[in-house]
Amino acid sequence: MTTPHPATEPFGVRLRRAMDTRGPLCVGIDPHASLLTDWGLTDDIAGLERFTRTVVEALAERVAVLKPQSAFFERFGSRGVAVLERAVAEARGAGALVLMDAKRGDIGSTMAAYAATYLDPASPLFSDAVTVSPYLGFGSLRPALDLAREHGSGVFVLALTSNPEGAEVQHAVRPGGATVAATVLDHLRAENAGAAGEGTLGSFGAVVGATLGELSSYDLSIGGPLLAPGIGAQGATPADLPGVFGAAVRDVLPSVSRGVLRHGPGPAGLVSAAERFAEEVRAVAG
């Protein structure tokens, strides 16, 4: 197993380079029970290991970002987390950036512990970036933001998610007239200020669903990347991206999971699907 290593450049710099050279695509590693069944695998540790190893071996040398969904590994307990640890190390060793989809959010020492789990190079789950939730207040994320900055990692903060339930929080209007989502975007813009030169990205990104339709009422130019779930099985296509993200489309990192994974279990099918999505995104993002 390859030992995870700390970054030598800021995450945003490494992400821009990976998107430019490997294609602007993030592929999720989501070993949920139905997908394991579709692959002819058992819903147990053996199936989890086979599925995860296949995805990493097929794609880690080709795609810009791999995004394991932590919950699908945690459901198997410590043995599942061990599979996740190996996947993170092997994917990073093969050149992919790893975005841990954990969506952690808490306060104080608990948030600091979450940050250390994913953003401290001494941790076996050290990743290039992690997803977090700001709904205990953006300031509650400070331990993760500071540790990411220290170690050249990235943080993606939930802002405008694709699930319908998210609107009741994200579109709520704060005193002064700004929505909660707009406030999150403003905070991220401030975190990235001065970090991104022309043609590069800051290391602090937002999660903005590709299925949301036109978002011109929001300023999505935050100086950092925009992780866009919803491509593929959730109904959005690469052709939808310019209409959703406007002038910020070049900073979009579309995330596809089932749209690629359903083409397994053969590695060739996974590679072909990922390459097709990346080329379609490249064509519309310029």
Coordinates of C-alpha atoms in Angstrom, one line a residue, residues 58-227:
A58 CA -9.3 1.6 -13.6
L59 CA -9.5 5.3 -13.0
A60 CA -6.8 6.6 -10.5
E61 CA -4.2 7.1 -13.3
R62 CA -6.7 8.8 -15.6
V63 CA -9.2 11.0 -13.9
A64 CA -8.5 14.3 -12.0
V65 CA -10.4 13.5 -8.8
L66 CA -11.8 10.4 -7.1
K67 CA -14.5 11.0 -4.5
P68 CA -15.1 8.1 -2.1
Q69 CA -18.4 8.5 -0.1
S70 CA -17.3 7.7 3.4
A71 CA -20.7 6.4 4.6
F72 CA -20.7 3.5 2.2
F73 CA -17.5 2.3 3.8
E74 CA -18.4 3.1 7.4
R75 CA -21.5 0.9 7.2
F76 CA -19.1 -2.1 7.3
G77 CA -17.4 -0.9 10.5
S78 CA -13.6 -1.0 11.0
R79 CA -13.0 -3.4 8.1
G80 CA -14.9 -1.0 5.8
V81 CA -12.8 1.9 7.0
A82 CA -9.7 -0.1 6.3
V83 CA -10.8 -0.6 2.7
L84 CA -11.3 3.2 2.5
E85 CA -7.8 3.9 3.9
R86 CA -6.2 1.6 1.2
A87 CA -8.3 3.2 -1.5
V88 CA -7.2 6.7 -0.5
A89 CA -3.5 5.8 -0.4
E90 CA -3.6 3.9 -3.7
A91 CA -5.6 6.5 -5.5
R92 CA -3.2 9.3 -4.4
G93 CA -0.2 7.1 -5.2
A94 CA -1.5 6.7 -8.8
G95 CA -1.8 10.5 -9.2
A96 CA -5.5 11.1 -8.6
L97 CA -6.6 13.8 -6.2
V98 CA -8.9 12.3 -3.5
L99 CA -11.9 14.3 -2.3
M100 CA -13.3 12.6 0.8
D101 CA -17.1 13.0 0.7
A102 CA -17.8 13.1 4.4
K103 CA -19.9 16.2 4.9
R104 CA -18.7 16.7 8.4
G105 CA -19.8 19.6 10.5
D106 CA -19.5 20.4 14.2
I107 CA -18.0 22.9 16.6
G108 CA -14.8 23.3 18.6
S109 CA -12.7 20.3 19.4
T110 CA -15.0 18.0 17.6
M111 CA -14.6 19.9 14.3
A112 CA -10.9 20.0 14.9
A113 CA -10.9 16.2 15.3
Y114 CA -12.9 15.8 12.0
A115 CA -10.4 18.1 10.3
A116 CA -7.4 16.1 11.7
T117 CA -9.0 12.9 10.4
Y118 CA -9.0 14.0 6.7
L119 CA -6.6 16.9 6.5
D120 CA -3.6 16.0 8.8
P121 CA -0.9 14.1 6.9
A122 CA -0.4 11.9 9.9
S123 CA -3.9 10.4 9.5
P124 CA -4.4 7.2 7.5
L125 CA -7.4 8.9 5.9
F126 CA -5.5 12.0 4.8
S127 CA -7.1 13.3 1.6
D128 CA -6.5 16.1 -0.8
A129 CA -9.8 17.6 0.2
V130 CA -12.9 17.0 2.2
T131 CA -16.6 18.1 2.0
V132 CA -18.0 19.9 5.0
S133 CA -21.3 21.3 6.2
P134 CA -21.5 25.0 7.3
Y135 CA -24.9 24.8 9.0
L136 CA -23.5 25.3 12.5
G137 CA -22.2 28.6 11.2
F138 CA -19.4 29.2 8.8
G139 CA -17.1 30.0 11.6
S140 CA -17.5 26.5 13.0
L141 CA -15.4 25.3 10.0
R142 CA -12.4 27.3 11.0
P143 CA -10.4 24.2 12.2
A144 CA -10.8 22.6 8.8
L145 CA -10.0 25.7 6.9
D146 CA -6.9 26.4 8.9
L147 CA -5.6 22.9 8.7
A148 CA -6.3 22.7 5.0
R149 CA -4.4 25.9 4.4
E150 CA -1.5 24.6 6.6
H151 CA -1.1 21.3 4.7
G152 CA -2.0 22.4 1.1
S153 CA -5.4 20.6 1.2
G154 CA -8.8 21.7 0.1
V155 CA -12.3 22.1 1.6
F156 CA -15.6 22.0 -0.3
V157 CA -18.5 23.6 1.6
L158 CA -22.1 22.8 1.0
A159 CA -23.7 25.9 -0.5
L160 CA -26.5 25.2 -3.1
T161 CA -27.2 21.5 -3.0
S162 CA -29.2 19.5 -5.5
N163 CA -31.6 17.9 -3.0
P164 CA -35.0 19.6 -2.8
E165 CA -35.0 19.7 1.0
G166 CA -31.9 21.9 0.9
A167 CA -33.8 25.0 -0.2
E168 CA -35.5 25.5 3.1
V169 CA -32.1 26.3 4.7
Q170 CA -30.0 27.5 1.8
H171 CA -32.6 30.0 0.4
A172 CA -33.6 31.3 3.8
V173 CA -33.0 35.1 3.9
R174 CA -30.9 36.5 6.7
P175 CA -31.2 40.0 8.3
G176 CA -29.9 42.3 5.6
G177 CA -31.5 40.4 2.7
A178 CA -28.8 37.9 1.7
T179 CA -29.7 34.2 1.6
V180 CA -27.8 31.7 3.7
A181 CA -26.3 30.2 0.5
A182 CA -25.1 33.6 -0.7
T183 CA -23.5 34.2 2.7
V184 CA -21.6 30.9 2.4
L185 CA -20.4 31.9 -1.0
D186 CA -19.2 35.2 0.3
H187 CA -17.3 33.5 3.1
L188 CA -15.6 31.3 0.6
R189 CA -14.7 34.2 -1.6
A190 CA -13.0 35.8 1.3
E191 CA -11.1 32.6 2.1
N192 CA -9.8 32.5 -1.4
A193 CA -8.9 36.2 -1.7
G194 CA -5.3 36.6 -2.8
A195 CA -4.7 32.9 -3.1
A196 CA -5.6 32.4 -6.7
G197 CA -3.6 34.1 -9.5
E198 CA -4.9 34.4 -13.0
G199 CA -5.8 31.0 -14.4
T200 CA -5.5 29.2 -11.0
L201 CA -7.9 28.3 -8.3
G202 CA -8.1 28.9 -4.6
S203 CA -8.4 25.8 -2.4
F204 CA -11.8 26.5 -0.8
G205 CA -14.7 25.4 -3.0
A206 CA -18.4 25.3 -2.9
V207 CA -20.8 22.4 -3.6
V208 CA -23.4 23.6 -6.1
G209 CA -25.8 21.2 -7.7
A210 CA -25.8 20.9 -11.5
T211 CA -29.5 20.2 -11.5
L212 CA -30.6 23.6 -10.1
G213 CA -31.1 25.4 -13.3
E214 CA -30.1 29.0 -13.9
L215 CA -28.4 30.6 -10.9
S216 CA -27.8 34.1 -12.1
S217 CA -29.0 35.6 -8.8
Y218 CA -25.9 34.1 -7.1
D219 CA -22.3 35.2 -7.6
L220 CA -20.6 31.9 -8.2
S221 CA -17.2 33.4 -8.9
I222 CA -15.6 32.6 -5.5
G223 CA -12.0 32.3 -6.7
G224 CA -12.2 28.5 -5.9
P225 CA -13.7 25.4 -7.5
L226 CA -17.3 24.5 -7.7
L227 CA -18.1 20.9 -7.1

